[in-house]
């Protein structure tokens, strides 16, 4: 029987939360330590099902302070990346237990920062805490173990950062949190699911990235001086002009209408032009969940293209944001504009 070494890293999230005041279900949920989580899932213990029946050996690590994922910042991404990089050679796969609120951002961040990733990095969590009688935590964790320890279950090795949630396996940088209440909490609006986990597990090989040939490495810096601007009818372009003069600002994610369209008033176009002249990278992504930016379709989009705005094609907001943060922090990439619209980790379809 093939065996596998799996590293489980617990960062927090609903999955391991309990009520602030024990026994008072009206008190808010707060993260609890790893022991709380593990005690509710005996299958994970040394004598548990996965070790006894499947020969999987688990190593557990936890953030010193486990958190609600709304508290995440790039420092937390770096903590995960350091642990992954220190342990990369010793494990067959990795599970990151994470809150659902910012899971898609972390998945995107890891996907860019981990270069030449040849092993599965599986993010999961749950909508209901593990202590809840109807929790989705057990099945989500169990599914994540199957993907991380692929060879034990005769499944293909997925050399990607993925989100395994409910019955779906999604590319991390294509996923978005779509529901705060349904067990099916994540969607991949512009890229097919990598697999489904029903009674049997089906992996869609044709959508999985190839195992890379280069050496594994990490680049874990992220620029935080960027902003996301959502357009709406009546948007005041003066706000963009003010931003253009902010020296610390490096980039703008512009959430436009439809296929990448925006007002064509002189004031709006001048403001965009000023931002570009001041060296800010501007990435155009659509407010439509299944949007594909094409700035050649309408005059209202074409104006942006002529100003030097870059198409984010079908990237999710999470992937676009984190990609910009990551590229802007890479000093050796002199012109972010040349690479941000291209495909790095399967996060974008070709324009
Ligand atoms: N607020 C929680 C978190 O993101 C929500 C969850 O895990 O479902 O940590």
CSV table of C-alpha atoms and ligand atoms in Angstrom, one decimal:
chain,number,residue,atom,x,y,z
A,1,UNK,CA,0.0,0.0,0.0
A,2,UNK,CA,1.5,3.4,-0.9
A,3,UNK,CA,1.9,5.7,2.0
A,4,UNK,CA,2.0,9.5,2.2
A,5,UNK,CA,3.3,12.2,4.6
A,6,UNK,CA,0.9,15.0,4.9
A,7,UNK,CA,1.5,18.3,6.6
A,8,UNK,CA,-1.6,20.0,8.1
A,9,UNK,CA,-1.3,23.7,9.0
A,10,UNK,CA,-4.1,25.2,11.0
A,11,UNK,CA,-4.5,29.0,10.7
A,12,UNK,CA,-8.1,29.4,12.2
A,13,UNK,CA,-11.5,30.0,10.7
A,14,UNK,CA,-15.0,28.9,11.6
A,15,UNK,CA,-14.0,25.2,11.3
A,16,UNK,CA,-12.2,25.4,14.6
A,17,UNK,CA,-14.3,28.1,16.3
A,18,UNK,CA,-16.2,27.8,19.6
A,19,UNK,CA,-18.4,30.3,21.4
A,20,UNK,CA,-16.6,33.1,23.3
A,21,UNK,CA,-18.6,32.2,26.4
A,22,UNK,CA,-18.7,28.4,26.8
A,23,UNK,CA,-22.3,27.2,26.7
A,24,UNK,CA,-23.7,30.5,25.5
A,25,UNK,CA,-24.6,30.0,21.8
A,26,UNK,CA,-25.5,33.7,21.5
A,27,UNK,CA,-21.9,34.7,22.2
A,28,UNK,CA,-19.7,35.3,19.2
A,29,UNK,CA,-17.6,32.6,17.6
A,30,UNK,CA,-13.8,32.8,18.2
A,31,UNK,CA,-11.0,30.5,17.0
A,32,UNK,CA,-9.9,27.8,19.3
A,33,UNK,CA,-6.6,25.9,19.5
A,34,UNK,CA,-5.7,22.9,17.4
A,35,UNK,CA,-6.5,20.4,20.2
A,36,UNK,CA,-10.2,21.5,20.0
A,37,UNK,CA,-10.3,20.8,16.3
A,38,UNK,CA,-8.4,17.5,16.4
A,39,UNK,CA,-10.5,16.1,19.3
A,40,UNK,CA,-13.6,16.5,17.2
A,41,UNK,CA,-12.1,14.5,14.3
A,42,UNK,CA,-10.7,11.2,15.7
A,43,UNK,CA,-9.9,10.1,12.1
A,44,UNK,CA,-7.0,12.5,12.2
A,45,UNK,CA,-5.3,11.0,15.3
A,46,UNK,CA,-2.3,8.6,15.2
A,47,UNK,CA,-4.7,5.6,15.8
A,48,UNK,CA,-7.3,7.1,13.5
A,49,UNK,CA,-8.8,5.8,10.3
A,50,UNK,CA,-6.5,7.5,7.8
A,51,UNK,CA,-3.3,6.3,9.4
A,52,UNK,CA,-4.5,2.8,10.2
A,53,UNK,CA,-6.4,2.1,7.0
A,54,UNK,CA,-4.5,4.2,4.5
A,55,UNK,CA,-0.9,4.5,5.9
A,56,UNK,CA,-1.0,8.3,5.9
A,57,UNK,CA,1.2,10.0,8.4
A,58,UNK,CA,0.1,13.4,9.5
A,59,UNK,CA,2.3,16.2,10.9
A,60,UNK,CA,0.4,19.1,12.5
A,61,UNK,CA,1.4,22.7,12.7
A,62,UNK,CA,-0.6,25.7,13.8
A,63,UNK,CA,-0.3,29.5,13.8
A,64,UNK,CA,0.6,30.6,17.3
A,65,UNK,CA,-2.4,32.8,17.3
A,66,UNK,CA,-5.2,31.2,15.2
A,67,UNK,CA,-7.4,33.8,13.6
A,68,UNK,CA,-10.6,34.6,11.8
A,69,UNK,CA,-9.4,34.9,8.2
A,70,UNK,CA,-10.8,38.5,8.0
A,71,UNK,CA,-7.7,39.4,10.1
A,72,UNK,CA,-5.3,38.0,7.4
A,73,UNK,CA,-2.6,40.2,5.8
A,74,UNK,CA,0.5,39.4,3.8
A,75,UNK,CA,2.4,38.7,7.0
A,76,UNK,CA,0.1,35.7,7.5
A,77,UNK,CA,0.6,34.6,3.9
A,78,UNK,CA,4.4,34.7,4.6
A,79,UNK,CA,3.9,32.6,7.7
A,80,UNK,CA,2.2,29.9,5.6
A,81,UNK,CA,4.8,30.2,2.9
A,82,UNK,CA,7.7,29.9,5.3
A,83,UNK,CA,6.2,26.7,6.7
A,84,UNK,CA,5.6,25.3,3.2
A,85,UNK,CA,9.0,26.1,2.0
A,86,UNK,CA,10.8,24.7,5.2
A,87,UNK,CA,8.8,21.4,4.9
A,88,UNK,CA,8.4,21.1,1.1
A,89,UNK,CA,10.8,18.2,0.6
A,90,UNK,CA,9.6,16.1,3.5
A,91,UNK,CA,5.9,15.9,2.5
A,92,UNK,CA,3.8,14.6,-0.3
A,93,UNK,CA,1.0,17.1,0.2
A,94,UNK,CA,-0.1,20.0,2.3
A,95,UNK,CA,-3.4,21.0,3.8
A,96,UNK,CA,-4.0,24.6,5.0
A,97,UNK,CA,-7.0,24.9,7.3
A,98,UNK,CA,-8.3,28.4,6.8
A,99,UNK,CA,-11.4,30.6,7.3
A,100,UNK,CA,-13.6,30.9,4.3
A,101,UNK,CA,-13.8,34.7,4.2
A,102,UNK,CA,-10.4,35.4,2.7
A,103,UNK,CA,-9.5,31.8,1.6
A,104,UNK,CA,-9.6,32.8,-2.1
A,105,UNK,CA,-7.2,35.6,-1.5
A,106,UNK,CA,-4.8,33.3,0.4
A,107,UNK,CA,-5.1,30.7,-2.3
A,108,UNK,CA,-4.2,33.2,-4.9
A,109,UNK,CA,-1.3,34.6,-2.9
A,110,UNK,CA,0.2,31.1,-2.4
A,111,UNK,CA,-0.3,30.3,-6.1
A,112,UNK,CA,1.8,33.2,-7.2
A,113,UNK,CA,4.4,33.0,-4.4
A,114,UNK,CA,5.1,29.2,-4.8
A,115,UNK,CA,7.1,28.9,-8.0
A,116,UNK,CA,7.4,25.5,-9.7
A,117,UNK,CA,5.0,23.9,-7.3
A,118,UNK,CA,5.0,20.1,-7.9
A,119,UNK,CA,2.8,19.0,-5.0
A,120,UNK,CA,-0.8,19.7,-3.9
A,121,UNK,CA,-1.4,22.5,-1.5
A,122,UNK,CA,-5.1,22.2,-0.4
A,123,UNK,CA,-7.0,24.9,1.4
A,124,UNK,CA,-10.2,24.0,3.2
A,125,UNK,CA,-12.4,25.1,6.1
A,126,UNK,CA,-16.1,25.0,6.8
A,127,UNK,CA,-19.3,26.9,7.1
A,128,UNK,CA,-20.3,25.4,10.4
A,129,UNK,CA,-17.8,24.8,13.3
A,130,UNK,CA,-16.6,21.2,13.8
A,131,UNK,CA,-18.6,21.0,17.1
A,132,UNK,CA,-21.9,21.6,15.3
A,133,UNK,CA,-24.1,18.5,14.8
A,134,UNK,CA,-24.5,19.3,11.1
A,135,UNK,CA,-21.0,20.5,10.5
A,136,UNK,CA,-19.5,20.3,7.0
A,137,UNK,CA,-16.0,20.3,8.6
A,138,UNK,CA,-15.5,16.6,8.7
A,139,UNK,CA,-16.3,15.9,5.0
A,140,UNK,CA,-14.3,18.9,3.9
A,141,UNK,CA,-11.2,17.8,5.8
A,142,UNK,CA,-11.7,14.3,4.7
A,143,UNK,CA,-11.9,15.4,1.1
A,144,UNK,CA,-8.9,17.6,1.4
A,145,UNK,CA,-6.9,14.6,2.8
A,146,UNK,CA,-7.8,12.6,-0.3
A,147,UNK,CA,-6.5,15.3,-2.6
A,148,UNK,CA,-3.3,16.0,-0.6
A,149,UNK,CA,-2.5,12.3,-0.3
A,150,UNK,CA,-3.5,11.6,-3.9
A,151,UNK,CA,-1.3,8.6,-4.6
A,152,UNK,CA,-2.7,6.6,-1.6
A,153,UNK,CA,-6.1,6.9,-3.2
A,154,UNK,CA,-5.0,6.3,-6.8
A,155,UNK,CA,-5.7,9.9,-7.7
A,156,UNK,CA,-3.5,12.1,-9.9
A,157,UNK,CA,-1.2,14.4,-8.1
A,158,UNK,CA,-2.4,18.0,-8.5
A,159,UNK,CA,0.6,20.3,-8.6
A,160,UNK,CA,-1.5,23.4,-7.7
A,161,UNK,CA,-2.9,25.5,-4.9
A,162,UNK,CA,-6.5,24.3,-4.7
A,163,UNK,CA,-9.6,24.9,-2.7
A,164,UNK,CA,-11.4,21.8,-1.7
A,165,UNK,CA,-14.8,22.7,-0.3
A,166,UNK,CA,-18.1,20.8,-0.2
A,167,UNK,CA,-18.1,18.6,-3.2
A,168,UNK,CA,-15.8,20.8,-5.4
A,169,UNK,CA,-12.2,20.9,-6.1
A,170,UNK,CA,-11.3,24.4,-7.6
A,171,UNK,CA,-8.1,26.0,-8.7
A,172,UNK,CA,-7.4,28.4,-5.9
A,173,UNK,CA,-6.7,31.5,-8.0
A,174,UNK,CA,-9.9,30.9,-9.9
A,175,UNK,CA,-12.1,30.5,-6.9
A,176,UNK,CA,-14.3,33.1,-5.1
A,177,UNK,CA,-16.4,32.9,-2.0
A,178,UNK,CA,-19.9,32.8,-3.4
A,179,UNK,CA,-22.0,32.1,-0.3
A,180,UNK,CA,-21.7,32.7,3.4
A,181,UNK,CA,-24.4,30.3,4.3
A,182,UNK,CA,-24.5,27.4,1.7
A,183,UNK,CA,-22.3,24.4,2.2
A,184,UNK,CA,-21.3,25.0,-1.4
A,185,UNK,CA,-19.4,28.2,-0.4
A,186,UNK,CA,-17.1,28.6,-3.4
A,187,UNK,CA,-17.4,28.9,-7.2
A,188,UNK,CA,-15.0,29.1,-10.0
A,189,UNK,CA,-17.0,31.3,-12.4
A,190,UNK,CA,-14.6,31.4,-15.4
A,191,UNK,CA,-12.7,28.1,-15.2
A,192,UNK,CA,-14.0,24.5,-14.9
A,193,UNK,CA,-13.7,22.7,-11.6
A,194,UNK,CA,-10.6,20.5,-11.3
A,195,UNK,CA,-12.7,17.8,-9.8
A,196,UNK,CA,-15.8,16.7,-8.0
A,197,UNK,CA,-16.0,14.8,-4.7
A,198,UNK,CA,-19.2,12.9,-4.6
A,199,UNK,CA,-19.6,9.2,-3.7
A,200,UNK,CA,-16.6,8.7,-6.0
A,201,UNK,CA,-13.9,11.3,-6.7
A,202,UNK,CA,-13.5,12.5,-10.2
A,203,UNK,CA,-10.5,14.5,-11.2
A,204,UNK,CA,-10.7,16.4,-14.5
A,205,UNK,CA,-7.1,15.8,-15.6
A,206,UNK,CA,-7.4,18.0,-18.7
A,207,UNK,CA,-7.8,21.2,-16.6
A,208,UNK,CA,-4.8,20.5,-14.2
A,209,UNK,CA,-1.5,22.3,-14.6
A,210,UNK,CA,1.5,20.2,-15.7
A,211,UNK,CA,4.0,19.1,-13.1
A,212,UNK,CA,6.8,21.7,-13.5
A,213,UNK,CA,10.4,20.8,-14.3
A,214,UNK,CA,12.2,23.8,-12.7
A,215,UNK,CA,13.3,24.0,-9.0
A,216,UNK,CA,10.7,24.9,-6.4
A,217,UNK,CA,11.2,28.3,-4.8
A,218,UNK,CA,9.1,31.0,-3.1
A,219,UNK,CA,8.8,34.7,-3.5
A,220,UNK,CA,6.8,36.0,-0.6
A,221,UNK,CA,6.7,39.7,-0.8
A,222,UNK,CA,3.5,41.7,-1.5
A,223,UNK,CA,2.9,45.4,-2.0
A,224,UNK,CA,-0.1,46.7,-0.1
A,225,UNK,CA,-0.3,50.2,-1.6
A,226,UNK,CA,-2.9,49.4,-4.1
A,227,UNK,CA,-6.6,50.2,-4.2
A,228,UNK,CA,-9.8,48.6,-5.7
A,229,UNK,CA,-12.2,51.1,-7.2
A,230,UNK,CA,-15.7,50.0,-8.2
A,231,UNK,CA,-17.4,52.2,-10.8
A,232,UNK,CA,-21.1,53.1,-10.5
A,233,UNK,CA,-23.3,55.5,-12.5
A,234,UNK,CA,-22.4,58.9,-11.2
A,235,UNK,CA,-18.8,58.0,-10.1
A,236,UNK,CA,-16.8,61.1,-9.4
A,237,UNK,CA,-13.5,61.1,-11.4
A,238,UNK,CA,-12.0,63.7,-9.1
A,239,UNK,CA,-11.4,60.8,-6.7
A,240,UNK,CA,-9.1,59.2,-9.3
A,241,UNK,CA,-7.2,62.5,-9.9
A,242,UNK,CA,-6.6,62.8,-6.1
A,243,UNK,CA,-5.3,59.2,-6.1
A,244,UNK,CA,-2.9,60.0,-9.0
A,245,UNK,CA,-1.1,62.5,-6.8
A,246,UNK,CA,-0.7,60.0,-3.9
A,247,UNK,CA,3.0,59.0,-4.2
A,248,UNK,CA,2.6,55.9,-2.1
A,249,UNK,CA,-0.1,54.4,-4.4
A,250,UNK,CA,1.3,51.9,-6.9
A,251,UNK,CA,-1.7,50.4,-8.6
A,252,UNK,CA,-5.4,50.5,-9.1
A,253,UNK,CA,-7.8,47.6,-9.7
A,254,UNK,CA,-10.7,49.2,-11.7
A,255,UNK,CA,-13.9,47.3,-11.4
A,256,UNK,CA,-15.7,48.3,-14.6
A,257,UNK,CA,-19.0,47.5,-16.2
A,258,UNK,CA,-19.8,44.5,-18.4
A,259,UNK,CA,-16.9,43.6,-20.8
A,260,UNK,CA,-14.6,46.3,-19.3
A,261,UNK,CA,-16.5,49.5,-20.0
A,262,UNK,CA,-16.4,52.9,-18.2
A,263,UNK,CA,-17.7,56.4,-18.7
A,264,UNK,CA,-16.2,58.3,-21.6
A,265,UNK,CA,-16.5,61.8,-20.2
A,266,UNK,CA,-13.4,64.0,-20.6
A,267,UNK,CA,-13.1,64.3,-16.8
A,268,UNK,CA,-13.0,60.5,-16.4
A,269,UNK,CA,-10.6,59.9,-19.2
A,270,UNK,CA,-8.3,62.7,-18.1
A,271,UNK,CA,-8.2,61.2,-14.6
A,272,UNK,CA,-7.3,57.7,-15.9
A,273,UNK,CA,-4.6,59.3,-18.1
A,274,UNK,CA,-3.2,61.1,-15.1
A,275,UNK,CA,-3.0,57.9,-13.1
A,276,UNK,CA,-1.1,56.2,-16.0
A,277,UNK,CA,1.3,59.2,-16.4
A,278,UNK,CA,2.1,59.1,-12.7
A,279,UNK,CA,3.2,55.5,-13.1
A,280,UNK,CA,0.3,53.7,-11.5
A,281,UNK,CA,-0.5,50.3,-12.9
A,282,UNK,CA,-4.3,50.1,-13.7
A,283,UNK,CA,-5.9,46.7,-14.2
A,284,UNK,CA,-9.4,46.5,-15.6
A,285,UNK,CA,-11.6,43.7,-14.3
A,286,UNK,CA,-15.4,43.4,-14.7
A,287,UNK,CA,-18.0,43.7,-12.0
A,288,UNK,CA,-19.8,40.7,-13.7
A,289,UNK,CA,-18.9,37.5,-11.9
A,290,UNK,CA,-18.5,35.8,-15.3
A,291,UNK,CA,-17.0,38.9,-16.9
A,292,UNK,CA,-14.3,38.8,-19.6
A,293,UNK,CA,-12.8,42.2,-20.2
A,294,UNK,CA,-12.4,43.0,-23.8
A,295,UNK,CA,-11.6,46.7,-24.3
A,296,UNK,CA,-12.0,46.4,-28.0
A,297,UNK,CA,-15.7,45.6,-28.0
A,298,UNK,CA,-17.1,49.1,-27.1
A,299,UNK,CA,-15.9,52.6,-27.5
A,300,UNK,CA,-16.4,53.0,-23.7
A,301,UNK,CA,-13.9,50.3,-23.1
A,302,UNK,CA,-11.6,51.2,-25.9
A,303,UNK,CA,-10.9,54.6,-24.3
A,304,UNK,CA,-9.4,52.9,-21.3
A,305,UNK,CA,-7.2,50.7,-23.5
A,306,UNK,CA,-5.9,53.8,-25.4
A,307,UNK,CA,-4.9,55.3,-22.0
A,308,UNK,CA,-2.8,52.3,-21.1
A,309,UNK,CA,-5.2,50.4,-18.9
A,310,UNK,CA,-4.5,46.7,-18.9
A,311,UNK,CA,-7.1,44.0,-19.4
A,312,UNK,CA,-7.6,41.6,-16.5
A,313,UNK,CA,-9.6,39.4,-18.8
A,314,UNK,CA,-11.5,36.9,-16.7
A,315,UNK,CA,-9.5,37.1,-13.5
A,316,UNK,CA,-11.4,37.0,-10.2
A,317,UNK,CA,-11.2,40.1,-8.0
A,318,UNK,CA,-9.1,38.1,-5.5
A,319,UNK,CA,-6.6,36.8,-8.1
A,320,UNK,CA,-6.3,40.2,-9.8
A,321,UNK,CA,-5.7,42.0,-6.5
A,322,UNK,CA,-3.1,39.6,-5.1
A,323,UNK,CA,-1.4,39.3,-8.5
A,324,UNK,CA,-0.9,43.0,-8.6
A,325,UNK,CA,0.3,43.0,-5.0
A,326,UNK,CA,2.8,40.3,-5.8
A,327,UNK,CA,4.1,41.7,-9.1
A,328,UNK,CA,4.5,45.2,-7.7
A,329,UNK,CA,6.7,43.8,-4.8
A,330,UNK,CA,9.0,42.0,-7.2
A,331,UNK,CA,11.8,44.4,-7.8
A,332,UNK,CA,13.3,42.5,-10.7
A,333,UNK,CA,10.0,42.9,-12.6
A,334,UNK,CA,10.6,46.4,-13.9
A,335,UNK,CA,7.5,46.8,-15.9
A,336,UNK,CA,4.5,45.1,-14.2
A,337,UNK,CA,2.2,46.3,-17.0
A,338,UNK,CA,3.9,43.9,-19.4
A,339,UNK,CA,3.2,40.8,-17.3
A,340,UNK,CA,0.1,41.5,-15.2
A,341,UNK,CA,-2.3,40.7,-18.1
A,342,UNK,CA,-0.5,37.5,-19.0
A,343,UNK,CA,-0.9,34.0,-17.6
A,344,UNK,CA,1.3,33.0,-14.7
A,345,UNK,CA,-0.4,30.2,-12.8
A,346,UNK,CA,-3.5,29.5,-14.8
A,347,UNK,CA,-5.3,32.4,-13.2
A,348,UNK,CA,-6.4,34.1,-16.5
A,349,UNK,CA,-7.5,32.9,-19.9
A,350,UNK,CA,-5.6,34.3,-22.9
A,351,UNK,CA,-7.0,37.6,-24.2
B,1,LIG,N1,-15.1,34.5,9.6
B,1,LIG,C1,-14.8,33.2,9.3
B,1,LIG,C2,-13.3,33.2,8.7
B,1,LIG,O1,-13.2,33.5,7.6
B,1,LIG,C3,-15.7,32.6,8.3
B,1,LIG,C4,-15.4,31.1,8.0
B,1,LIG,O2,-14.4,30.5,8.3
B,1,LIG,O3,-16.3,30.5,7.4
B,1,LIG,O4,-12.4,33.0,9.5
